[in-house]
Amino acid sequence: DGGITQSPKYLFRKEGQNVTLSCEQNLNHDAMYWYRQDPGQGLRLIYYSQIVNDFQKGDIAEGYSVSREKKESFPLTVTSAQKNPTAFYLCASSIPGGEPNTEAFFGQGTRLTVV
Amino acid sequence: GENVGLHLPTLSVQEGDNSIINCAYSNSASDYFIWYKQESGKGPQFIIDIRSNMDKRQGQRVTVLLNKTVKHLSLQIAATQPGDSAVYFCAENSPTGRRALTFGSGTRLQVQP
């Protein structure tokens, strides 16, 4: 069935390492998003992509990078430049197309911990 | 109220009561609003949405009210059940600028059996 798959569910990273979080969707959605969530807080936008081969910075892009080579995939790399990467990362997708305002569907998240 | 640090505003209700969760949004140009429910350790789930040309929209046991004059959104849950216990977020989107949802800080709903 259709949905958004994030992997892994839990990820541990040593300081100074880059790690890549996977996000795949089979909903045929054009737009994809990455959000970060810290304990007891709301979601903050890291990067978003409205179409393949294009993406834009969100509010907290520093220390992160993304690619959008395929419609179905929007991986997020947390680089060593991100000073406080421990958080819950959520990927979402939606249909922007001619419908600018539609709900975003979320994956189940990846919890990243720096050890 | 607004969340500060680790402490989410919490609404505690008795099972069977009605719940009202409030949200103040920031962008007067926003024309689309969503309420999401998030259970612990999971991704947010869509509850209901509303466009700015409406004041009220009803779903199954839920109603969203929009007051554009004071930039206020509320979610009403009728006959609240233990399964409704979660954190609730409002989100807004604007037709100008970036095309991505902006989220509020959330409210924790605790339903007492």
Short mmCIF file of C-alpha atoms in Angstrom, two decimals:
data_model
loop_
_atom_site.label_atom_id
_atom_site.label_comp_id
_atom_site.label_asym_id
_atom_site.label_seq_id
_atom_site.Cartn_x
_atom_site.Cartn_y
_atom_site.Cartn_z
CA ASP A 1 0.00 0.00 0.00
CA GLY A 2 1.03 3.59 -0.54
CA GLY A 3 2.94 5.65 1.95
CA ILE A 4 6.18 7.19 3.06
CA THR A 5 8.97 5.03 4.39
CA GLN A 6 11.77 6.40 6.50
CA SER A 7 14.78 4.36 7.44
CA PRO A 8 16.33 3.55 9.73
CA LYS A 9 13.97 4.09 12.65
CA TYR A 10 16.87 4.61 15.05
CA LEU A 11 20.32 5.84 14.10
CA PHE A 12 23.40 6.43 16.17
CA ARG A 13 26.20 8.64 14.97
CA LYS A 14 29.60 9.37 16.32
CA GLU A 15 30.67 12.97 16.51
CA GLY A 16 32.33 14.11 13.30
CA GLN A 17 30.54 11.59 11.10
CA ASN A 18 28.09 12.28 8.30
CA VAL A 19 24.96 10.17 8.21
CA THR A 20 22.21 9.88 5.62
CA LEU A 21 18.55 9.39 6.44
CA SER A 22 16.42 7.72 3.82
CA CYS A 23 12.93 8.81 2.75
CA GLU A 24 10.99 7.04 0.01
CA GLN A 25 7.39 7.59 -1.09
CA ASN A 26 5.18 5.73 -3.53
CA LEU A 27 2.33 8.22 -3.47
CA ASN A 28 3.43 9.86 -6.72
CA HIS A 29 3.75 13.15 -4.89
CA ASP A 30 5.79 15.97 -6.40
CA ALA A 31 6.77 17.72 -3.18
CA MET A 32 8.84 16.34 -0.34
CA TYR A 33 9.97 17.86 2.94
CA TRP A 34 12.30 17.28 5.87
CA TYR A 35 11.45 18.50 9.33
CA ARG A 36 13.33 18.31 12.59
CA GLN A 37 11.57 17.85 15.93
CA ASP A 38 13.20 18.36 19.31
CA PRO A 39 11.64 17.05 22.54
CA GLY A 40 8.49 18.89 23.49
CA GLN A 41 8.64 21.15 20.47
CA GLY A 42 7.06 21.61 17.10
CA LEU A 43 8.39 20.75 13.67
CA ARG A 44 10.99 22.97 12.02
CA LEU A 45 11.60 22.88 8.29
CA ILE A 46 15.06 21.84 7.15
CA TYR A 47 14.73 21.48 3.37
CA TYR A 48 11.95 21.04 0.87
CA SER A 49 11.65 20.08 -2.76
CA GLN A 50 8.73 20.93 -5.02
CA ILE A 51 10.00 18.95 -7.99
CA VAL A 52 12.75 16.57 -9.02
CA ASN A 53 16.23 18.11 -9.25
CA ASP A 54 15.17 21.18 -7.28
CA PHE A 55 15.17 21.91 -3.56
CA GLN A 56 15.09 24.89 -1.25
CA LYS A 57 16.44 25.66 2.21
CA GLY A 58 14.03 25.84 5.09
CA ASP A 59 14.49 27.57 8.42
CA ILE A 60 17.32 25.42 9.79
CA ALA A 61 19.27 24.14 6.76
CA GLU A 62 22.75 24.74 8.17
CA GLY A 63 24.63 21.48 8.65
CA TYR A 64 22.28 19.50 6.42
CA SER A 65 22.23 18.59 2.74
CA VAL A 66 19.70 16.91 0.46
CA SER A 67 19.32 15.61 -3.06
CA ARG A 68 16.27 14.96 -5.21
CA GLU A 69 17.40 12.85 -8.14
CA LYS A 70 14.22 10.79 -8.23
CA LYS A 71 10.63 11.71 -7.57
CA GLU A 72 10.29 8.93 -5.02
CA SER A 73 13.35 9.69 -2.95
CA PHE A 74 14.58 12.64 -0.85
CA PRO A 75 17.54 11.61 1.32
CA LEU A 76 18.81 13.90 4.05
CA THR A 77 22.48 14.00 5.06
CA VAL A 78 23.34 15.26 8.49
CA THR A 79 26.87 16.53 8.22
CA SER A 80 29.52 17.02 10.87
CA ALA A 81 28.82 20.75 10.59
CA GLN A 82 25.50 20.26 12.37
CA LYS A 83 26.42 21.05 15.95
CA ASN A 84 23.44 19.50 17.68
CA PRO A 85 22.07 16.75 15.45
CA THR A 86 20.34 14.65 18.09
CA ALA A 87 16.63 14.93 17.22
CA PHE A 88 13.63 13.22 15.64
CA TYR A 89 13.62 13.69 11.87
CA LEU A 90 10.40 13.57 9.89
CA CYS A 91 9.97 13.33 6.14
CA ALA A 92 6.75 14.31 4.41
CA SER A 93 5.32 14.54 0.93
CA SER A 94 2.42 16.32 -0.72
CA ILE A 95 0.98 17.17 -4.13
CA PRO A 96 1.78 20.80 -4.87
CA GLY A 97 1.15 20.72 -8.59
CA GLY A 98 -1.82 22.86 -9.35
CA GLU A 99 -3.00 22.33 -5.81
CA PRO A 100 -0.80 24.51 -3.63
CA ASN A 101 -2.63 23.72 -0.46
CA THR A 102 -2.91 20.08 0.33
CA GLU A 103 -2.08 18.06 3.37
CA ALA A 104 1.38 16.67 3.85
CA PHE A 105 1.71 12.95 4.59
CA PHE A 106 4.39 12.02 7.09
CA GLY A 107 6.65 9.06 7.56
CA GLN A 108 7.20 7.47 10.95
CA GLY A 109 10.42 9.32 11.60
CA THR A 110 14.06 8.57 12.29
CA ARG A 111 15.46 9.19 15.74
CA LEU A 112 19.09 10.25 15.45
CA THR A 113 21.36 10.18 18.47
CA VAL A 114 24.93 11.37 18.60
CA VAL A 115 27.10 9.20 20.82
CA GLY B 1 -0.32 29.31 25.47
CA GLU B 2 2.95 29.01 23.59
CA ASN B 3 5.41 26.25 24.34
CA VAL B 4 8.68 27.22 25.93
CA GLY B 5 11.55 24.78 25.98
CA LEU B 6 10.53 21.25 26.89
CA HIS B 7 7.16 22.05 28.35
CA LEU B 8 4.25 21.70 26.02
CA PRO B 9 0.96 23.28 27.06
CA THR B 10 -1.20 20.46 28.34
CA LEU B 11 -4.95 20.09 28.25
CA SER B 12 -6.35 17.47 30.59
CA VAL B 13 -9.95 16.35 30.11
CA GLN B 14 -12.22 13.59 31.33
CA GLU B 15 -13.25 10.85 28.95
CA GLY B 16 -16.50 11.80 27.29
CA ASP B 17 -16.00 15.55 27.66
CA ASN B 18 -15.44 17.87 24.74
CA SER B 19 -11.93 19.22 24.15
CA ILE B 20 -10.92 22.53 22.62
CA ILE B 21 -7.35 23.06 21.50
CA ASN B 22 -6.29 26.51 20.39
CA CYS B 23 -3.64 27.82 18.05
CA ALA B 24 -2.49 31.31 17.13
CA TYR B 25 -0.96 31.48 13.68
CA SER B 26 1.53 34.05 12.55
CA ASN B 27 1.08 34.85 8.87
CA SER B 28 -1.95 36.90 7.87
CA ALA B 29 -1.38 35.78 4.27
CA SER B 30 -1.85 32.10 5.15
CA ASP B 31 -4.84 30.61 3.40
CA TYR B 32 -4.69 26.96 4.34
CA PHE B 33 -4.60 25.37 7.77
CA ILE B 34 -4.28 21.83 9.06
CA TRP B 35 -4.53 20.08 12.38
CA TYR B 36 -2.26 17.09 12.98
CA LYS B 37 -2.22 14.51 15.76
CA GLN B 38 1.09 13.02 16.84
CA GLU B 39 1.40 10.02 19.10
CA SER B 40 4.63 9.39 20.93
CA GLY B 41 7.45 8.26 18.66
CA LYS B 42 5.34 8.47 15.50
CA GLY B 43 4.87 10.83 12.61
CA PRO B 44 2.01 13.36 12.60
CA GLN B 45 -1.35 12.20 11.27
CA PHE B 46 -3.76 14.45 9.41
CA ILE B 47 -6.97 15.22 11.28
CA ILE B 48 -8.75 17.99 9.42
CA ASP B 49 -8.00 21.00 7.25
CA ILE B 50 -9.67 24.29 6.41
CA ARG B 51 -9.18 26.95 3.78
CA SER B 52 -9.36 30.64 4.48
CA ASN B 53 -12.63 31.09 2.65
CA MET B 54 -14.33 29.09 5.41
CA ASP B 55 -14.93 29.76 9.10
CA LYS B 56 -15.81 26.27 10.17
CA ARG B 57 -15.40 22.73 8.97
CA GLN B 58 -16.62 19.55 10.55
CA GLY B 59 -15.34 16.03 10.40
CA GLN B 60 -16.07 12.94 12.38
CA ARG B 61 -16.07 14.07 16.04
CA VAL B 62 -13.84 17.01 15.15
CA THR B 63 -14.55 20.61 14.18
CA VAL B 64 -12.07 23.27 13.16
CA LEU B 65 -12.87 26.95 13.59
CA LEU B 66 -10.95 29.71 11.87
CA ASN B 67 -10.98 33.35 12.95
CA LYS B 68 -8.91 35.29 10.46
CA THR B 69 -9.47 38.60 12.19
CA VAL B 70 -7.43 37.55 15.20
CA LYS B 71 -5.42 34.82 13.41
CA HIS B 72 -6.78 32.07 15.59
CA LEU B 73 -7.54 28.46 14.90
CA SER B 74 -9.21 25.95 17.18
CA LEU B 75 -9.83 22.22 17.13
CA GLN B 76 -12.84 20.86 18.93
CA ILE B 77 -13.02 17.15 19.71
CA ALA B 78 -16.39 15.83 20.77
CA ALA B 79 -16.77 13.04 23.32
CA THR B 80 -13.03 12.76 23.88
CA GLN B 81 -11.71 9.22 24.16
CA PRO B 82 -8.49 7.83 25.68
CA GLY B 83 -7.24 7.16 22.15
CA ASP B 84 -7.33 10.90 21.52
CA SER B 85 -4.44 11.40 23.95
CA ALA B 86 -1.58 12.80 21.86
CA VAL B 87 0.12 16.04 20.90
CA TYR B 88 -1.84 18.21 18.50
CA PHE B 89 -0.23 20.65 16.09
CA CYS B 90 -1.71 23.29 13.88
CA ALA B 91 0.05 24.12 10.62
CA GLU B 92 -0.40 26.92 8.12
CA ASN B 93 0.54 27.50 4.51
CA SER B 94 0.74 30.70 2.53
CA PRO B 95 0.20 31.11 -1.23
CA THR B 96 3.19 33.44 -1.33
CA GLY B 97 6.76 32.73 -0.43
CA ARG B 98 7.79 29.18 0.34
CA ARG B 99 5.43 26.32 -0.30
CA ALA B 100 5.78 24.33 2.88
CA LEU B 101 3.73 24.00 6.03
CA THR B 102 4.75 26.04 9.08
CA PHE B 103 3.93 24.30 12.34
CA GLY B 104 2.87 25.66 15.71
CA SER B 105 4.46 24.43 18.90
CA GLY B 106 1.78 21.93 19.86
CA THR B 107 -0.57 21.09 22.71
CA ARG B 108 -0.58 17.83 24.64
CA LEU B 109 -4.04 16.38 25.23
CA GLN B 110 -4.39 14.00 28.16
CA VAL B 111 -7.65 12.13 28.49
CA GLN B 112 -8.45 10.83 31.94
CA PRO B 113 -10.53 7.61 31.96
#
